[in-house]
Amino acid sequence: MQSQAVQIQGLSHSFGSGGMKREVLKGIDLTIAPGEVVLLTGPSGCGKTTLLTLIGALRTVQAGAVQVLGQRLDGAGRRQRQQLRRRIGMIFQGHNLLRCLTAEQNVQMGSDLLPGLSYRARRDQAREWLRSVGLSDHMSSLPHDLSGGQKQRVAIARALAAHPNLLLADEPTAALDSVTGREIVELLRRLAREQSCAVLMVTHDPRIVDVADRLLQMEDGSLLQAVE
């Protein structure tokens, strides 16, 4: 099991209770290997984001067996989940940038997770990641001075700056034009190859499906067979 970045067996998850209980994930089985890029598609509300948050140790596993980067999440406590999250890069649509920090400082928060780096090394890494996502002219900009697409690129750079072993991305190209979106997913694929980082990306963008090693489809809380 430890050879896989993600291994899930029989994962189910519900929201609400009693008569309001709604099952959003139904018996999910999924494995993702280190260095593999997997795209997940499906209609809104089918459970894709819930699956990402469970793999990302943001929610407690209710039913099923989940192992991420060699650590069991079913039965894991809050401290165990917090420690695991330090090894996972997450890119969600809300950006979650700190408004009082510049783009460079927001990205440096990712570098701060790396042990043994001086302040200057962390700063230099943050600048390099911002250049890689095309924001070399906006390093000192605050989030309120950035467009939605630029904020998304800062969030992507911050996630990559931590050199994650697993990257989870929810519609990372949604706010980006076609050229920038393509550059970003190529960057993610290169990260996967060079650092053996597993990538699971939720997307509705048909322009990027060719970067994937596998394309999976979800519907009504169930994971369907791989799309050919």
mmCIF file of C-alpha atoms in Angstrom:
data_model
loop_
_atom_site.group_PDB
_atom_site.id
_atom_site.type_symbol
_atom_site.label_atom_id
_atom_site.label_comp_id
_atom_site.label_asym_id
_atom_site.label_seq_id
_atom_site.Cartn_x
_atom_site.Cartn_y
_atom_site.Cartn_z
ATOM 1 C CA MET A 1 0.000 0.000 0.000
ATOM 2 C CA GLN A 2 2.854 2.418 0.741
ATOM 3 C CA SER A 3 3.950 2.497 -2.906
ATOM 4 C CA GLN A 4 0.836 4.523 -3.725
ATOM 5 C CA ALA A 5 0.503 8.232 -2.941
ATOM 6 C CA VAL A 6 -3.240 7.736 -2.444
ATOM 7 C CA GLN A 7 -5.081 4.495 -1.790
ATOM 8 C CA ILE A 8 -8.804 4.523 -1.026
ATOM 9 C CA GLN A 9 -11.139 1.591 -0.506
ATOM 10 C CA GLY A 10 -14.886 1.854 0.085
ATOM 11 C CA LEU A 11 -14.927 5.558 0.999
ATOM 12 C CA SER A 12 -18.406 6.885 1.780
ATOM 13 C CA HIS A 13 -19.385 10.244 3.241
ATOM 14 C CA SER A 14 -22.640 11.921 4.259
ATOM 15 C CA PHE A 15 -23.792 15.373 5.318
ATOM 16 C CA GLY A 16 -26.647 16.064 7.719
ATOM 17 C CA SER A 17 -28.415 13.622 10.006
ATOM 18 C CA GLY A 18 -31.738 11.891 10.447
ATOM 19 C CA GLY A 19 -34.221 12.692 7.711
ATOM 20 C CA MET A 20 -31.860 15.349 6.337
ATOM 21 C CA LYS A 21 -28.930 12.960 5.893
ATOM 22 C CA ARG A 22 -27.552 12.952 2.351
ATOM 23 C CA GLU A 23 -24.872 10.579 1.088
ATOM 24 C CA VAL A 24 -22.438 12.485 -1.121
ATOM 25 C CA LEU A 25 -19.792 9.786 -1.651
ATOM 26 C CA LYS A 26 -20.681 6.134 -2.208
ATOM 27 C CA GLY A 27 -18.056 3.404 -1.952
ATOM 28 C CA ILE A 28 -15.165 5.192 -3.681
ATOM 29 C CA ASP A 29 -12.133 3.085 -4.661
ATOM 30 C CA LEU A 30 -9.128 5.023 -5.975
ATOM 31 C CA THR A 31 -5.349 4.733 -6.184
ATOM 32 C CA ILE A 32 -2.911 7.389 -7.395
ATOM 33 C CA ALA A 33 0.792 6.669 -7.878
ATOM 34 C CA PRO A 34 3.644 9.095 -7.146
ATOM 35 C CA GLY A 35 4.267 11.267 -10.214
ATOM 36 C CA GLU A 36 0.861 10.488 -11.726
ATOM 37 C CA VAL A 37 -1.482 13.232 -12.975
ATOM 38 C CA VAL A 38 -5.173 12.333 -12.615
ATOM 39 C CA LEU A 39 -8.020 14.569 -13.790
ATOM 40 C CA LEU A 40 -11.455 14.201 -12.222
ATOM 41 C CA THR A 41 -14.548 15.400 -14.064
ATOM 42 C CA GLY A 42 -18.262 15.336 -13.365
ATOM 43 C CA PRO A 43 -21.290 17.621 -12.900
ATOM 44 C CA SER A 44 -21.496 20.157 -10.080
ATOM 45 C CA GLY A 45 -22.625 18.653 -6.793
ATOM 46 C CA CYS A 46 -21.524 15.100 -7.578
ATOM 47 C CA GLY A 47 -18.973 14.968 -4.722
ATOM 48 C CA LYS A 48 -15.681 15.942 -6.383
ATOM 49 C CA THR A 49 -14.717 18.687 -3.928
ATOM 50 C CA THR A 50 -15.759 16.558 -0.940
ATOM 51 C CA LEU A 51 -13.424 13.820 -2.180
ATOM 52 C CA LEU A 52 -10.559 16.314 -2.463
ATOM 53 C CA THR A 53 -11.093 17.613 1.080
ATOM 54 C CA LEU A 54 -11.111 14.077 2.485
ATOM 55 C CA ILE A 55 -7.890 13.149 0.674
ATOM 56 C CA GLY A 56 -6.421 16.465 1.835
ATOM 57 C CA ALA A 57 -7.134 15.594 5.490
ATOM 58 C CA LEU A 58 -9.510 18.541 5.850
ATOM 59 C CA ARG A 59 -12.404 16.315 6.920
ATOM 60 C CA THR A 60 -12.714 13.273 9.152
ATOM 61 C CA VAL A 61 -13.155 9.975 7.301
ATOM 62 C CA GLN A 62 -16.561 8.506 8.205
ATOM 63 C CA ALA A 63 -16.468 5.156 6.417
ATOM 64 C CA GLY A 64 -13.899 3.313 4.345
ATOM 65 C CA ALA A 65 -10.099 3.002 4.310
ATOM 66 C CA VAL A 66 -8.010 5.989 3.228
ATOM 67 C CA GLN A 67 -4.218 6.067 3.102
ATOM 68 C CA VAL A 68 -2.416 9.198 1.895
ATOM 69 C CA LEU A 69 1.381 9.413 1.605
ATOM 70 C CA GLY A 70 1.713 6.312 3.754
ATOM 71 C CA GLN A 71 -0.543 7.543 6.563
ATOM 72 C CA ARG A 72 -3.957 6.131 7.420
ATOM 73 C CA LEU A 73 -6.636 8.806 7.640
ATOM 74 C CA ASP A 74 -9.499 6.605 8.805
ATOM 75 C CA GLY A 75 -9.238 6.912 12.570
ATOM 76 C CA ALA A 76 -6.582 9.660 12.417
ATOM 77 C CA GLY A 77 -6.771 12.434 14.998
ATOM 78 C CA ARG A 78 -6.627 16.165 14.350
ATOM 79 C CA ARG A 79 -2.879 16.410 15.043
ATOM 80 C CA GLN A 80 -2.086 13.572 12.625
ATOM 81 C CA ARG A 81 -4.164 15.237 9.924
ATOM 82 C CA GLN A 82 -2.445 18.591 10.525
ATOM 83 C CA GLN A 83 0.988 17.017 10.148
ATOM 84 C CA LEU A 84 -0.026 15.288 6.924
ATOM 85 C CA ARG A 85 -1.383 18.520 5.439
ATOM 86 C CA ARG A 86 2.117 19.989 5.559
ATOM 87 C CA ARG A 87 3.057 17.520 2.798
ATOM 88 C CA ILE A 88 0.011 18.272 0.624
ATOM 89 C CA GLY A 89 -0.381 21.241 -1.699
ATOM 90 C CA MET A 90 -3.952 22.482 -2.080
ATOM 91 C CA ILE A 91 -5.338 24.836 -4.707
ATOM 92 C CA PHE A 92 -8.978 25.736 -4.180
ATOM 93 C CA GLN A 93 -11.157 28.222 -6.024
ATOM 94 C CA GLY A 94 -11.410 30.621 -3.068
ATOM 95 C CA HIS A 95 -7.668 31.498 -3.317
ATOM 96 C CA ASN A 96 -7.472 31.918 0.507
ATOM 97 C CA LEU A 97 -4.766 34.570 0.241
ATOM 98 C CA LEU A 98 -3.974 36.701 3.288
ATOM 99 C CA ARG A 99 -5.144 40.192 2.357
ATOM 100 C CA CYS A 100 -2.488 42.015 4.394
ATOM 101 C CA LEU A 101 0.411 40.208 2.676
ATOM 102 C CA THR A 102 1.917 40.854 -0.743
ATOM 103 C CA ALA A 103 1.923 38.198 -3.452
ATOM 104 C CA GLU A 104 5.548 37.391 -2.577
ATOM 105 C CA GLN A 105 4.763 37.075 1.144
ATOM 106 C CA ASN A 106 1.754 34.857 0.469
ATOM 107 C CA VAL A 107 3.879 32.512 -1.635
ATOM 108 C CA GLN A 108 6.675 32.550 0.938
ATOM 109 C CA MET A 109 4.200 31.010 3.399
ATOM 110 C CA GLY A 110 4.535 27.855 1.296
ATOM 111 C CA SER A 111 8.333 27.985 1.435
ATOM 112 C CA ASP A 112 8.137 28.482 5.205
ATOM 113 C CA LEU A 113 6.978 24.863 5.493
ATOM 114 C CA LEU A 114 10.349 23.620 4.210
ATOM 115 C CA PRO A 115 12.892 22.830 6.947
ATOM 116 C CA GLY A 116 16.387 24.234 7.036
ATOM 117 C CA LEU A 117 15.964 27.194 4.658
ATOM 118 C CA SER A 118 17.158 30.686 5.494
ATOM 119 C CA TYR A 119 14.837 33.662 5.117
ATOM 120 C CA ARG A 120 16.668 34.698 1.950
ATOM 121 C CA ALA A 121 16.340 31.203 0.448
ATOM 122 C CA ARG A 122 12.610 31.152 1.185
ATOM 123 C CA ARG A 123 12.210 34.609 -0.315
ATOM 124 C CA ASP A 124 14.162 33.661 -3.427
ATOM 125 C CA GLN A 125 12.066 30.526 -3.888
ATOM 126 C CA ALA A 126 8.863 32.540 -3.563
ATOM 127 C CA ARG A 127 10.065 34.950 -6.255
ATOM 128 C CA GLU A 128 11.053 32.087 -8.543
ATOM 129 C CA TRP A 129 7.628 30.455 -8.252
ATOM 130 C CA LEU A 130 5.903 33.773 -8.966
ATOM 131 C CA ARG A 131 8.039 34.138 -12.093
ATOM 132 C CA SER A 132 7.089 30.609 -13.126
ATOM 133 C CA VAL A 133 3.371 31.500 -13.041
ATOM 134 C CA GLY A 134 3.923 34.769 -14.921
ATOM 135 C CA LEU A 135 3.685 37.238 -12.033
ATOM 136 C CA SER A 136 7.199 38.698 -11.945
ATOM 137 C CA ASP A 137 5.706 42.219 -12.179
ATOM 138 C CA HIS A 138 3.288 41.736 -9.283
ATOM 139 C CA MET A 139 5.476 40.451 -6.444
ATOM 140 C CA SER A 140 4.746 43.438 -4.185
ATOM 141 C CA SER A 141 1.029 43.650 -5.070
ATOM 142 C CA LEU A 142 -1.591 43.061 -2.399
ATOM 143 C CA PRO A 143 -4.470 40.679 -3.197
ATOM 144 C CA HIS A 144 -6.998 43.524 -3.627
ATOM 145 C CA ASP A 145 -4.836 44.900 -6.456
ATOM 146 C CA LEU A 146 -4.868 41.583 -8.351
ATOM 147 C CA SER A 147 -7.443 40.175 -10.751
ATOM 148 C CA GLY A 148 -9.167 36.865 -10.061
ATOM 149 C CA GLY A 149 -6.820 35.072 -12.432
ATOM 150 C CA GLN A 150 -3.749 36.648 -10.841
ATOM 151 C CA LYS A 151 -4.931 35.641 -7.352
ATOM 152 C CA GLN A 152 -5.359 32.095 -8.634
ATOM 153 C CA ARG A 153 -1.784 32.100 -9.905
ATOM 154 C CA VAL A 154 -0.501 33.332 -6.531
ATOM 155 C CA ALA A 155 -2.410 30.504 -4.840
ATOM 156 C CA ILE A 156 -0.869 28.007 -7.264
ATOM 157 C CA ALA A 157 2.643 29.367 -6.653
ATOM 158 C CA ARG A 158 2.099 29.169 -2.874
ATOM 159 C CA ALA A 159 1.062 25.515 -3.114
ATOM 160 C CA LEU A 160 4.060 24.641 -5.287
ATOM 161 C CA ALA A 161 6.523 26.526 -3.076
ATOM 162 C CA ALA A 162 6.094 23.920 -0.329
ATOM 163 C CA HIS A 163 7.377 21.158 -2.663
ATOM 164 C CA PRO A 164 4.379 18.915 -1.871
ATOM 165 C CA ASN A 165 4.321 15.152 -2.275
ATOM 166 C CA LEU A 166 0.663 15.385 -3.304
ATOM 167 C CA LEU A 167 -1.099 18.265 -5.045
ATOM 168 C CA LEU A 168 -4.890 18.619 -4.929
ATOM 169 C CA ALA A 169 -6.398 21.217 -7.244
ATOM 170 C CA ASP A 170 -10.046 22.228 -7.606
ATOM 171 C CA GLU A 171 -10.631 23.910 -10.979
ATOM 172 C CA PRO A 172 -7.170 25.554 -11.034
ATOM 173 C CA THR A 173 -7.645 26.950 -14.559
ATOM 174 C CA ALA A 174 -11.224 28.234 -14.118
ATOM 175 C CA ALA A 175 -10.221 31.908 -13.793
ATOM 176 C CA LEU A 176 -7.388 31.755 -16.329
ATOM 177 C CA ASP A 177 -7.278 32.467 -20.054
ATOM 178 C CA SER A 178 -6.465 29.558 -22.345
ATOM 179 C CA VAL A 179 -2.755 30.367 -22.735
ATOM 180 C CA THR A 180 -2.113 30.899 -19.021
ATOM 181 C CA GLY A 181 -4.213 27.879 -18.101
ATOM 182 C CA ARG A 182 -2.175 25.726 -20.408
ATOM 183 C CA GLU A 183 1.095 27.027 -18.968
ATOM 184 C CA ILE A 184 -0.110 26.299 -15.434
ATOM 185 C CA VAL A 185 -1.098 22.688 -16.088
ATOM 186 C CA GLU A 186 2.176 22.096 -17.929
ATOM 187 C CA LEU A 187 3.922 23.422 -14.810
ATOM 188 C CA LEU A 188 1.917 21.031 -12.637
ATOM 189 C CA ARG A 189 2.765 18.113 -14.890
ATOM 190 C CA ARG A 190 6.463 19.014 -14.742
ATOM 191 C CA LEU A 191 6.266 19.139 -10.948
ATOM 192 C CA ALA A 192 4.721 15.679 -10.967
ATOM 193 C CA ARG A 193 7.458 14.258 -13.163
ATOM 194 C CA GLU A 194 10.478 15.939 -11.589
ATOM 195 C CA GLN A 195 9.491 15.601 -7.924
ATOM 196 C CA SER A 196 7.350 12.413 -8.081
ATOM 197 C CA CYS A 197 4.431 14.511 -6.859
ATOM 198 C CA ALA A 198 1.019 12.931 -7.365
ATOM 199 C CA VAL A 199 -1.551 15.364 -8.797
ATOM 200 C CA LEU A 200 -5.338 15.069 -8.525
ATOM 201 C CA MET A 201 -7.100 17.857 -10.362
ATOM 202 C CA VAL A 202 -10.835 18.535 -10.584
ATOM 203 C CA THR A 203 -11.637 20.268 -13.859
ATOM 204 C CA HIS A 204 -14.319 21.055 -16.400
ATOM 205 C CA ASP A 205 -11.721 22.427 -18.823
ATOM 206 C CA PRO A 206 -11.584 20.277 -21.990
ATOM 207 C CA ARG A 207 -8.455 22.114 -23.145
ATOM 208 C CA ILE A 208 -6.186 20.399 -20.604
ATOM 209 C CA VAL A 209 -7.335 16.774 -20.584
ATOM 210 C CA ASP A 210 -4.359 15.661 -22.667
ATOM 211 C CA VAL A 211 -1.927 16.382 -19.809
ATOM 212 C CA ALA A 212 -3.439 13.613 -17.688
ATOM 213 C CA ASP A 213 -2.196 10.078 -17.223
ATOM 214 C CA ARG A 214 -5.791 9.167 -16.351
ATOM 215 C CA LEU A 215 -9.158 10.848 -16.710
ATOM 216 C CA LEU A 216 -11.798 9.783 -14.173
ATOM 217 C CA GLN A 217 -15.470 10.682 -14.043
ATOM 218 C CA MET A 218 -17.704 11.060 -11.019
ATOM 219 C CA GLU A 219 -21.483 11.009 -11.000
ATOM 220 C CA ASP A 220 -23.937 11.078 -8.070
ATOM 221 C CA GLY A 221 -21.201 10.350 -5.553
ATOM 222 C CA SER A 222 -19.793 7.335 -7.391
ATOM 223 C CA LEU A 223 -16.540 7.055 -9.308
ATOM 224 C CA LEU A 224 -17.112 5.671 -12.789
ATOM 225 C CA GLN A 225 -14.646 3.768 -14.917
ATOM 226 C CA ALA A 226 -11.719 5.673 -16.377
ATOM 227 C CA VAL A 227 -12.635 7.648 -19.471
ATOM 228 C CA GLU A 228 -10.813 6.485 -22.567
#
